[in-house]
mmCIF file of C-alpha atoms and ligand atoms in Angstrom:
data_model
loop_
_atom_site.group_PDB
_atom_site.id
_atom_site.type_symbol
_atom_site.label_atom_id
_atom_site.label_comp_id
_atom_site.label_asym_id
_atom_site.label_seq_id
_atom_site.Cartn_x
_atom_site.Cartn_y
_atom_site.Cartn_z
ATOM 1 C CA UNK A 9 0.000 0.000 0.000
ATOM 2 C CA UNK A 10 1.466 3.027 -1.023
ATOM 3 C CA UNK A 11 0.710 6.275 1.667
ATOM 4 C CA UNK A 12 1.620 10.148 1.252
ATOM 5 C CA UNK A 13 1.425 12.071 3.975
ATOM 6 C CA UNK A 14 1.051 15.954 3.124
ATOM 7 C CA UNK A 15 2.674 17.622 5.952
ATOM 8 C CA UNK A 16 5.627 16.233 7.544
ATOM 9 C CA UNK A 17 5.458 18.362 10.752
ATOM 10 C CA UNK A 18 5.206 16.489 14.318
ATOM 11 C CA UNK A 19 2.154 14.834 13.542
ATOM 12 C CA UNK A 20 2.491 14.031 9.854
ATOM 13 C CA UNK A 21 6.099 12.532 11.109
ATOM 14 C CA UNK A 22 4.639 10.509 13.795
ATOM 15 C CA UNK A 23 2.048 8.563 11.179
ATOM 16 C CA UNK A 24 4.888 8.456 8.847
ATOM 17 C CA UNK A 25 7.173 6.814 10.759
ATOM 18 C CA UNK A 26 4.610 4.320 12.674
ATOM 19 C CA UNK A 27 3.069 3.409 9.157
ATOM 20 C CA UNK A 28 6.050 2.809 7.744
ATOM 21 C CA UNK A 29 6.863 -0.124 10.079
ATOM 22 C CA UNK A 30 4.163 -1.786 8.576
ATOM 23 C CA UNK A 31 4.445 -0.960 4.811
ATOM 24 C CA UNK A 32 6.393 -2.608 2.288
ATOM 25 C CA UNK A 33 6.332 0.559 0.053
ATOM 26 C CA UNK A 34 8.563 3.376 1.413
ATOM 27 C CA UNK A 35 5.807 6.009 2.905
ATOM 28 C CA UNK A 36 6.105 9.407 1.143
ATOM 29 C CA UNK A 37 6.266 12.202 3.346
ATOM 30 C CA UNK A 38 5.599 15.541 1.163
ATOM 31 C CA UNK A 39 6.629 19.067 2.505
ATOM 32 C CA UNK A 40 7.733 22.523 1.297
ATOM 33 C CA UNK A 41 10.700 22.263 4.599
ATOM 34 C CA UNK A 42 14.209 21.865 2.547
ATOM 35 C CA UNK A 43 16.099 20.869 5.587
ATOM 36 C CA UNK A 44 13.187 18.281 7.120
ATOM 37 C CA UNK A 45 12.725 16.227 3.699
ATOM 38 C CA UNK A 46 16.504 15.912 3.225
ATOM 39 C CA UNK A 47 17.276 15.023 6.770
ATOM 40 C CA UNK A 48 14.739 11.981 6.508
ATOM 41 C CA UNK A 49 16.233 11.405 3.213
ATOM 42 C CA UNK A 50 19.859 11.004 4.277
ATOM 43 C CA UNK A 51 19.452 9.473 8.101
ATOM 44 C CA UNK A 52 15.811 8.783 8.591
ATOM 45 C CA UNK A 53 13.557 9.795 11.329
ATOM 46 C CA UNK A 54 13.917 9.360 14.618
ATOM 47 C CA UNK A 55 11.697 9.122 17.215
ATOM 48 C CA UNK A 56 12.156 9.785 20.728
ATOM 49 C CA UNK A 57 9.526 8.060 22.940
ATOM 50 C CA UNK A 58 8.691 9.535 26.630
ATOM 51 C CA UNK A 59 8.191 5.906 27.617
ATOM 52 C CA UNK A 60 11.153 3.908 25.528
ATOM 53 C CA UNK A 61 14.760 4.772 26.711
ATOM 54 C CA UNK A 62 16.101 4.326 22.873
ATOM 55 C CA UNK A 63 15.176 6.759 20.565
ATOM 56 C CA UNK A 64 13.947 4.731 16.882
ATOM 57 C CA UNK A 65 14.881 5.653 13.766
ATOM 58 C CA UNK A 66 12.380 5.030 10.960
ATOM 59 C CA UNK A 67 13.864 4.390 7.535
ATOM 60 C CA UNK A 68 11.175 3.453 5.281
ATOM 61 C CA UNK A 69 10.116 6.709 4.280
ATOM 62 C CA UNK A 70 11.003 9.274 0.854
ATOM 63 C CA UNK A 71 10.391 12.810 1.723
ATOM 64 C CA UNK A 72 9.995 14.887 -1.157
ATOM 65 C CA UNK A 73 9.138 18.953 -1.814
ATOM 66 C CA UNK A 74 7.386 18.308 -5.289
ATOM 67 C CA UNK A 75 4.594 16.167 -5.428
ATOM 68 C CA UNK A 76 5.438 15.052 -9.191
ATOM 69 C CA UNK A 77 8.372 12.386 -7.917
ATOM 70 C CA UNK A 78 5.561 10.571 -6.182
ATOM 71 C CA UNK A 79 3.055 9.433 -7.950
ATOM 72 C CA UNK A 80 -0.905 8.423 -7.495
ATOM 73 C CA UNK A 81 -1.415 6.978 -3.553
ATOM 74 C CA UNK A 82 -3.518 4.308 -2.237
ATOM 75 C CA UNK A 83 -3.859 6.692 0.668
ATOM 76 C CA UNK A 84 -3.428 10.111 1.287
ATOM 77 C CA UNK A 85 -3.095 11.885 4.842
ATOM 78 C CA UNK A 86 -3.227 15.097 5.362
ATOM 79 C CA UNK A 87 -1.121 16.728 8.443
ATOM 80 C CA UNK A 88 -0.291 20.432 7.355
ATOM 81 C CA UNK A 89 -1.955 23.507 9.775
ATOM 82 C CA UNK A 90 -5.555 24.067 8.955
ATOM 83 C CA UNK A 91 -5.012 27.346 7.624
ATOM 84 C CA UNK A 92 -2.881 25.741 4.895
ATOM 85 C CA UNK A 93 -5.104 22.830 3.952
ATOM 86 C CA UNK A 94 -6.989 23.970 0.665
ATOM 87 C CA UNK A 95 -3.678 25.385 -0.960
ATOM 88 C CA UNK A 96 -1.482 21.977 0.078
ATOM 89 C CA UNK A 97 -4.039 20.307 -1.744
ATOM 90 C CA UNK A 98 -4.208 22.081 -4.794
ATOM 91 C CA UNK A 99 -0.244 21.864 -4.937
ATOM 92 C CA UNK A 100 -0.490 18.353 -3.895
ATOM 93 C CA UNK A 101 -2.709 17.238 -6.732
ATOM 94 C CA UNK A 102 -0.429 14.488 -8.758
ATOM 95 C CA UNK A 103 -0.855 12.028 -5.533
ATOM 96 C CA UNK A 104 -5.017 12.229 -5.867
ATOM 97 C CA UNK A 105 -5.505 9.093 -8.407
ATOM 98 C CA UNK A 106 -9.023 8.476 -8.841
ATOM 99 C CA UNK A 107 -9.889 6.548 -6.186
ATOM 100 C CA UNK A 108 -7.728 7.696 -3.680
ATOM 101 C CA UNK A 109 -9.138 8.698 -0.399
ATOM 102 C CA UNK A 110 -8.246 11.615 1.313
ATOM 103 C CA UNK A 111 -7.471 11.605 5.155
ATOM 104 C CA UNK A 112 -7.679 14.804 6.991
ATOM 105 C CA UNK A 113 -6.707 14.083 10.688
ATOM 106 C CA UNK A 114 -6.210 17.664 11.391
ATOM 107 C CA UNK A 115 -6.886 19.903 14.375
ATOM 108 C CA UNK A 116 -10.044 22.744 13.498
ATOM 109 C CA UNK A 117 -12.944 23.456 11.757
ATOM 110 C CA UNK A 118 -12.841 23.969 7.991
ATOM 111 C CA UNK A 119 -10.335 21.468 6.500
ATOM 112 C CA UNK A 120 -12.956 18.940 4.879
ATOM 113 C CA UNK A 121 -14.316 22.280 3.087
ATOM 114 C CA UNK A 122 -10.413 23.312 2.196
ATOM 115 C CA UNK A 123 -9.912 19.853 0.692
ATOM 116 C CA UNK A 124 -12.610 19.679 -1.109
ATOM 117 C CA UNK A 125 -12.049 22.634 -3.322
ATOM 118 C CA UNK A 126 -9.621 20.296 -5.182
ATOM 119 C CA UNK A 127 -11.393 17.093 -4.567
ATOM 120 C CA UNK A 128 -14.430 15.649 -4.797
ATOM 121 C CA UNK A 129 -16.222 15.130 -1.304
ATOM 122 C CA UNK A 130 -17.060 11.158 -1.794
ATOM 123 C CA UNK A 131 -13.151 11.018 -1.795
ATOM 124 C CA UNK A 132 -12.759 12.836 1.976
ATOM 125 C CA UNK A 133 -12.341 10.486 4.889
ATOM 126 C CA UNK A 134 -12.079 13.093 7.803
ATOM 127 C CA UNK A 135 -10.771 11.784 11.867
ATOM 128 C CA UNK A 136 -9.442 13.123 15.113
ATOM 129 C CA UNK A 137 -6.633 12.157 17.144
ATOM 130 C CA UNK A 138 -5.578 12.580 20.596
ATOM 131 C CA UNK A 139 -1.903 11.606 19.177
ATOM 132 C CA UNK A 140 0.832 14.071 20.496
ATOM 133 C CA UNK A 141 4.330 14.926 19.117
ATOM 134 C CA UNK A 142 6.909 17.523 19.479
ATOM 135 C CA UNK A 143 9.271 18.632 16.337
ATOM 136 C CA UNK A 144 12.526 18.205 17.972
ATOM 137 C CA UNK A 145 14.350 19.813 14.742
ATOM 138 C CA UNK A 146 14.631 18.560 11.050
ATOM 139 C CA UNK A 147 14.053 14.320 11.013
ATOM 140 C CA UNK A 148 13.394 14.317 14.789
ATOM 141 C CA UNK A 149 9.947 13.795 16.509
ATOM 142 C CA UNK A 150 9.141 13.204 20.388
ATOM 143 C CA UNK A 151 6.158 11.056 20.667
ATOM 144 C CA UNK A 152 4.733 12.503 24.345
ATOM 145 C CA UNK A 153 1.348 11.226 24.778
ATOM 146 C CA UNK A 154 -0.861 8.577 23.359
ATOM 147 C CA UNK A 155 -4.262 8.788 22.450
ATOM 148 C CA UNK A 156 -6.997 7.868 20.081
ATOM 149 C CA UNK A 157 -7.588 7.716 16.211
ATOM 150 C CA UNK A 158 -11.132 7.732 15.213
ATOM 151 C CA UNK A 159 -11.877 8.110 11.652
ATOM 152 C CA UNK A 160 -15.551 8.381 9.796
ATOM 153 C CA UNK A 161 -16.798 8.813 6.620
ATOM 154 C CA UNK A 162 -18.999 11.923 5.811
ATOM 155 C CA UNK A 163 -22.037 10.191 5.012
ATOM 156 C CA UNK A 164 -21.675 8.082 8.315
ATOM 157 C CA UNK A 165 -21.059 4.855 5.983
ATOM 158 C CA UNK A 166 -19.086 2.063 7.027
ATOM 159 C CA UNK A 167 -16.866 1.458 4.044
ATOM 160 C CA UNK A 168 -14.319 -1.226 3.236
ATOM 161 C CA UNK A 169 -11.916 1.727 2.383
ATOM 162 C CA UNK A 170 -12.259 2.836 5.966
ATOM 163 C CA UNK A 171 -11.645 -0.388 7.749
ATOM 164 C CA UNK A 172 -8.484 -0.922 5.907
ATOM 165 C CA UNK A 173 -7.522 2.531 6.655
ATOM 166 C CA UNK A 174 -8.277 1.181 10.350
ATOM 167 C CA UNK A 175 -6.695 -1.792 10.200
ATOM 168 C CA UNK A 176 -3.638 -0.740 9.189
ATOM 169 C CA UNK A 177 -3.347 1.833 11.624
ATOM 170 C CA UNK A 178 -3.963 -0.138 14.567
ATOM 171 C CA UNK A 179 -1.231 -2.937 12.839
ATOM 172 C CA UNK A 180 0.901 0.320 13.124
ATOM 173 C CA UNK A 181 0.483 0.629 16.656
ATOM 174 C CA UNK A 182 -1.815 3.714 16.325
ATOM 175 C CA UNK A 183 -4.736 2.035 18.062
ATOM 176 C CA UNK A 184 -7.747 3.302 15.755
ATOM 177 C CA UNK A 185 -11.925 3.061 15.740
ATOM 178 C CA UNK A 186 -14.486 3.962 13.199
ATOM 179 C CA UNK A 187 -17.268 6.454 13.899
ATOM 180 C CA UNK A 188 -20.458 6.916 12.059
ATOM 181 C CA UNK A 189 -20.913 10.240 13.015
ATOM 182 C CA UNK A 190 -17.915 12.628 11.612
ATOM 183 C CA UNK A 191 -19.324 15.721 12.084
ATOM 184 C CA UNK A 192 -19.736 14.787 16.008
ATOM 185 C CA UNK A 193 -16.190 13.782 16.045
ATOM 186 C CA UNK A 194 -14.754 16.396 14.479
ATOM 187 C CA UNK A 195 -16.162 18.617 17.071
ATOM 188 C CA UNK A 196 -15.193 16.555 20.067
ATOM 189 C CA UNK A 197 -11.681 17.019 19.020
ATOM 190 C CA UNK A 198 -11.916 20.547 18.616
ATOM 191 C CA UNK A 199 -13.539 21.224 21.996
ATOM 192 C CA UNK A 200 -10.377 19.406 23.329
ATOM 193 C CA UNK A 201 -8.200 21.971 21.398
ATOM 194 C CA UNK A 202 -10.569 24.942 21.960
ATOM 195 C CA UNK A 203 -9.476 23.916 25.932
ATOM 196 C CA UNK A 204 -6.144 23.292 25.988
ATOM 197 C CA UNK A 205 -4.200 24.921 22.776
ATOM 198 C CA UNK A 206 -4.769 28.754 23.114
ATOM 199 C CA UNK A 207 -4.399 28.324 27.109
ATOM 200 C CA UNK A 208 -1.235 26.065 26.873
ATOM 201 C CA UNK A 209 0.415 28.620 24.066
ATOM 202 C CA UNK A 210 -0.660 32.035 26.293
ATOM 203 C CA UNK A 211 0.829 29.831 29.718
ATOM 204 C CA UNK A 212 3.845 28.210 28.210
ATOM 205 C CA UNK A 213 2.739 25.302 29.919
ATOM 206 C CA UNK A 214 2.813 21.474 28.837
ATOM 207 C CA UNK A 215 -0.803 19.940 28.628
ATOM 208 C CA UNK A 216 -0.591 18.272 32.297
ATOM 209 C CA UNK A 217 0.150 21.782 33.342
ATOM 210 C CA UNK A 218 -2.989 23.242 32.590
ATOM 211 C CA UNK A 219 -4.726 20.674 35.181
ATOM 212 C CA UNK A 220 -2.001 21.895 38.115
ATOM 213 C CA UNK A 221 -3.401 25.433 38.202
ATOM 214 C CA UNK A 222 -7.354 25.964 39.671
ATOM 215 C CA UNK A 223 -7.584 29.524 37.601
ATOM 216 C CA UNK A 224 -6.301 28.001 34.147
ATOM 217 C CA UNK A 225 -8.493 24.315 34.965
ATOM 218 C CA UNK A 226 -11.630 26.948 35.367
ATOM 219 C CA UNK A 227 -10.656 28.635 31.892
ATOM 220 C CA UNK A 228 -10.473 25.469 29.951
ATOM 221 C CA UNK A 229 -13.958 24.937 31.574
ATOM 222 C CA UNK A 230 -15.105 27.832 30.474
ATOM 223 C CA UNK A 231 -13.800 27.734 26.948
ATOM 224 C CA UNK A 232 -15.054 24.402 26.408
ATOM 225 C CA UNK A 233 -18.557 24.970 27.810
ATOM 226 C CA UNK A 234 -18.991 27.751 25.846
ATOM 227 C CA UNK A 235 -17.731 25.661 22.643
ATOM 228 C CA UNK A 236 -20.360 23.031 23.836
ATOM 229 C CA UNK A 237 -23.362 25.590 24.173
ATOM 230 C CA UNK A 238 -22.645 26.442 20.358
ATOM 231 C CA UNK A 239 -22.163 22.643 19.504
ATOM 232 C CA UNK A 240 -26.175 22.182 20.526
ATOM 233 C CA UNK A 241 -27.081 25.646 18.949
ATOM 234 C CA UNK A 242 -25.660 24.046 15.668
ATOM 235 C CA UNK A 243 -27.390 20.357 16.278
ATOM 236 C CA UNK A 244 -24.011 18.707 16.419
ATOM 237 C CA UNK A 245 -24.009 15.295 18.297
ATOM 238 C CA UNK A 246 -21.757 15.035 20.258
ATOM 239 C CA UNK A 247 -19.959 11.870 20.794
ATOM 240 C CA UNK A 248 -18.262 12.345 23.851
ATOM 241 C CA UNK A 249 -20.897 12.419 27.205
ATOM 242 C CA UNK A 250 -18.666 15.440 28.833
ATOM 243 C CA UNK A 251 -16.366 17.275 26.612
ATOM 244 C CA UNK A 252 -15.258 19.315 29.742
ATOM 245 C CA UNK A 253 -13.867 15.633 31.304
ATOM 246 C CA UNK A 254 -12.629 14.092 27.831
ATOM 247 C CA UNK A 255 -10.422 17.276 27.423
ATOM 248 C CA UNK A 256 -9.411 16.985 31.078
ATOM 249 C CA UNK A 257 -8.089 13.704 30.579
ATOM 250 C CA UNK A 258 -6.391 14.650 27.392
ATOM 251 C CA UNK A 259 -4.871 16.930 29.007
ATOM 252 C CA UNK A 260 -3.170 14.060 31.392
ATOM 253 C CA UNK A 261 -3.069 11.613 28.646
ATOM 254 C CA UNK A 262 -0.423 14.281 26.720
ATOM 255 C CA UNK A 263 0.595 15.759 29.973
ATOM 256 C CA UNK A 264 4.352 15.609 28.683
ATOM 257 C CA UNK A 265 3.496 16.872 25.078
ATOM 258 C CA UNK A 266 3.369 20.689 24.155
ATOM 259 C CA UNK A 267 0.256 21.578 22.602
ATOM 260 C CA UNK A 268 0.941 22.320 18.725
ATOM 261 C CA UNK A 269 -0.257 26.170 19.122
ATOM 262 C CA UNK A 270 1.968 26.507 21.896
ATOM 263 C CA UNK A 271 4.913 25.311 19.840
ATOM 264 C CA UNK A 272 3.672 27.235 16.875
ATOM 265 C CA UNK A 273 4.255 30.164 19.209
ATOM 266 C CA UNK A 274 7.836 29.268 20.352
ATOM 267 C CA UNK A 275 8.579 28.882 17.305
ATOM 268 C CA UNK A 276 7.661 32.034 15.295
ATOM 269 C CA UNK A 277 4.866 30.659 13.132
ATOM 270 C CA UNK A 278 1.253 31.227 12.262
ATOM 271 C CA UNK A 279 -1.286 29.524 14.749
ATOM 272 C CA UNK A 280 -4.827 27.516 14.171
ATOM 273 C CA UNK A 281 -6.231 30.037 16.526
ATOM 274 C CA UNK A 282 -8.852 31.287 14.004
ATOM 275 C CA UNK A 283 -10.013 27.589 13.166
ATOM 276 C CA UNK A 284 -10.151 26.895 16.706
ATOM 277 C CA UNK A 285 -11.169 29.617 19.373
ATOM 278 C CA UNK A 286 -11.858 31.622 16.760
ATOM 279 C CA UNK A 287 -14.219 29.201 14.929
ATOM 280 C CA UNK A 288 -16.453 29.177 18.541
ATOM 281 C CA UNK A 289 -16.373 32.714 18.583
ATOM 282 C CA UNK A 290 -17.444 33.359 15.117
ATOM 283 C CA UNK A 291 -20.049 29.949 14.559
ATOM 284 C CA UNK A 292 -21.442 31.694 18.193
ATOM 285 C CA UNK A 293 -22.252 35.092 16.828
ATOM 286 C CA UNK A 294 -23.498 33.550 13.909
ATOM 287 C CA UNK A 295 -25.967 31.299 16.326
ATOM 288 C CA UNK A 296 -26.211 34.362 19.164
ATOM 289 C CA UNK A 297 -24.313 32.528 21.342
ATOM 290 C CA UNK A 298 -21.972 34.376 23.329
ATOM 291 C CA UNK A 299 -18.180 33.330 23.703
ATOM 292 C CA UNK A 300 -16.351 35.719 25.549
ATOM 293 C CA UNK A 301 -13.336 33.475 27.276
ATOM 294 C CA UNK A 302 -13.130 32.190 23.647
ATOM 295 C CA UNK A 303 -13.205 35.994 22.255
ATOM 296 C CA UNK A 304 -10.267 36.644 25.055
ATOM 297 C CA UNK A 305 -7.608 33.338 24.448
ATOM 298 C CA UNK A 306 -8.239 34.501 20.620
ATOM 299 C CA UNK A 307 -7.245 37.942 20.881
ATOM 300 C CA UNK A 308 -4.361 36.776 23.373
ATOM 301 C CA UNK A 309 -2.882 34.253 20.980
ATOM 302 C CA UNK A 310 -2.893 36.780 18.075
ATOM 303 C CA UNK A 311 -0.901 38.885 20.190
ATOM 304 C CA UNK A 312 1.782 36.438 20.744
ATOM 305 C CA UNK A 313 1.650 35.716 16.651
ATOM 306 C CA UNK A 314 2.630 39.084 15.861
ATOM 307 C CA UNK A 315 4.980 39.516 18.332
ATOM 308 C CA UNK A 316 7.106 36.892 18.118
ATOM 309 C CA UNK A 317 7.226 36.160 21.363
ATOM 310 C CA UNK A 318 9.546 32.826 21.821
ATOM 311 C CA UNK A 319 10.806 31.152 24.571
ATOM 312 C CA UNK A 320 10.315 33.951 27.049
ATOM 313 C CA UNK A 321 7.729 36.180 25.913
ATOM 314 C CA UNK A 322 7.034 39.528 24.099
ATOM 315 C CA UNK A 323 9.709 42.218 24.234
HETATM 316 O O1 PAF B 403 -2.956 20.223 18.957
HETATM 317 C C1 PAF B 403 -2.470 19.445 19.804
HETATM 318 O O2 PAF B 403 -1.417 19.669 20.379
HETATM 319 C C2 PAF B 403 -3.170 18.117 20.049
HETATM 320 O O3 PAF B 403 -4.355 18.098 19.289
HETATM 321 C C3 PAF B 403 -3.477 17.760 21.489
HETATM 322 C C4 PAF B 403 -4.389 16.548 21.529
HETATM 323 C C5 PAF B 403 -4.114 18.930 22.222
HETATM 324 C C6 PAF B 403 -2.251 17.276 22.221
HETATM 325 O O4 PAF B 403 -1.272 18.225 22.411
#
C-alpha cells in the first residue's frame, strides 16, 4: 500500500514513521521544509519516545518537496496547519488518483471544506486524534502522549476503504476506531483543542500543566462549555458524554506533550487560533451565542503571533 502524507510536521512525522513499520512501500512524506525532507532522506527519522529509553529511527520513508516524484497513492493523509489545507491540496494534486481517499486528521474546523475545493467530497475520509508529538528539529519527533484515532466517513457509511484505513493503523500501533458520526467527532476534538491549545500557548505550559493550576483548569472549563453551548445551537451530536472531562483527561493523557499552538508560538509561526477559538467565537455570533473566554484566548494568541514572542515572551 502506497501512503503520502502531506505535511511532515510532528504529527504528519509521527504517522509516517509508525506506518512505515508496517508498509512494504517506502511512505512518502511531502513538505515545502528543505532541511526536514533531506534530513529523513539522508538518516531517517527518529523518534524519541517519553516511555522507551532508545530513541527509533524510521527508515522506510522518501520525503519529497514536489509532489510530481511521487506518484498516485492508495492513501493520502493530510497533516499540514488548517489554515494551509486547501492550498497543500491544490499543490499536492499528482498524488489524488481516482480513487484515492483523502485523510484529513487535522486539528479545526474547515479542513474537509479546504480539501474539497480540489477534490471531490465522496473522496474525503475526515478523523481526530488525541496523538501528540513535538518537532525536535529537522528528522526528529518526540512522541509525548498517546491517544486515540477515530476516523468516519462523511455520510456516516461504514466502508471497506475505511476499515483498511483502520486496520492498518492499529497494525501500526496507532490504536484506531471507526465512527459513524464525523461531524460529532470532528467537534469533540476541537472542543479538546478549543481547551487546551490557546491556554497552553498564552501559559507556556505542557498539557498536564494546565490541570495543576485551579484559575487556568476553570478557563479550559469555560472555553469548552462555551464551545459546547454552540455545539447544541448548531445540532451537532456530540460523541463524547462530557467534553469538559474528555479534554481533562487529554490533558493528562499528553501531559508531557506541548500543545501544537503553543509550539507554533515558540517557534515564530502562524497559529490555528482562528479555526479553533476563533471558529467558537465566530459559529457563536453567527448562532447568538456568546463566547467571551473564547473571544479573550483569541485575541491573546494573536498577540503572541505578531509579536514573536519565543521562549520567554514579548519584548
Ligand atoms: O494540537 C495538539 O497539540 C493536540 O491536538 C493535542 C491533543 C491537544 C495534544 O497536544
Amino acid at each position: 500500500m502506497k501512503i503520502v502524507i502531506i505535511g511532515a510536521g510532528a504529527m504528519g512525522s509521527l504517522y509516517g514513521a509508525k506506518l512505515s513499520a508496517v508498509t512494504d512501500t517506502p511512505v512518502c512524506l511531502l513538505d515545502v521544509w528543505q532541511d526536514q525532507v533531506k534530513e529523513i532522506n539522508a538518516r531517517g527519522l527518529t523518534v524519541e519516545d517519553v516511555s522507551s529509553p532508545e530513541p527509533r529511527v524510521y527508515r522506510n520513508l522518501r520525503a519529497f518537496q514536489d509532489p510530481a516524484g511521487i506518484g498516485p497513492a492508495d492513501l493520502v493523509i493530510i497533516f499540514v496547519k488548517s489554515t494551509l489545507t486547501a492550498q497543500a491540496v491544490r499543490t499536492g494534486r499528482a498524488v489524488f488518483g481516482e480513487n484515492t481517499p483523502a485523510l484529513t486528521l487535522q486539528n479545526g474546523l474547515g479542513n474537509i471544506e479546504g480539501i474539497a475545493e480540489t477534490l471531490p467530497r465522496t473522496s474525503i475520509i475526515a478523523g481526530t486524534t488525541a496523538q501528540g508529538a513535538t518537532l525536535l528539529g529537522p528528522g526528529r519527533i518526540r512522541h509525548a502522549g498517546k491517544g486515540k484515532t477515530v476516523i468516519g466517513e462523511l455520510d456516516g457509511s461504514i466502508s471497506p476503504r475505511l476499515k483498511a484505513a483502520a486496520d492498518l493503523f492499529n497494525r501500526a500501533g496507532l490504536e484506531t476506531e471507526i465512527s459513524a458520526n464525523v461531524e460529532g467527532l470532528i467537534w469533540d476534538k476541537l472542543l479538546v483543542n478549543v481547551g487546551i491549545n490557546a491556554l497552553t500557548a498564552v501559559t507556556r505550559l505542557r498539557n498536564g500543566g494546565l490541570l495543576a493550576h485551579e484559575e487556568l483548569a476553570e478557563l479550559l472549563a469555560a472555553a469548552v462549555t462555551e464551545g459546547v453551548r454552540v455545539a447544541g445551537a448548531k445540532g451537532i451530536k456530540l460523541n463524547v458524554p462530557d467534553p469538559v472531562a474528555h479534554t481533562r483527561e487529554v490533558c493528562a493523557a499528553t501531559g508531557e506533550n506541548q500543545s501544537s499552538m503553543l509550539q507554533d508560538i515558540l517557534k515564530g509561526r502562524p497559529t490555528e487560533i482562528d479555526m479553533i477559538n476563533g471558529a467558537i467565537l465566530r459559529e457563536g455570533a453567527a448562532w447568538g451565542i456568546a463566547a467571551p473566554v473564547n473571544g479573550v484566548l483569541t485575541k491573546l494568541v494573536k498577540f503572541f503571533e505578531k509579536t514573536g514572542a519565543g521562549e520567554r515572551g514579548p519584548a
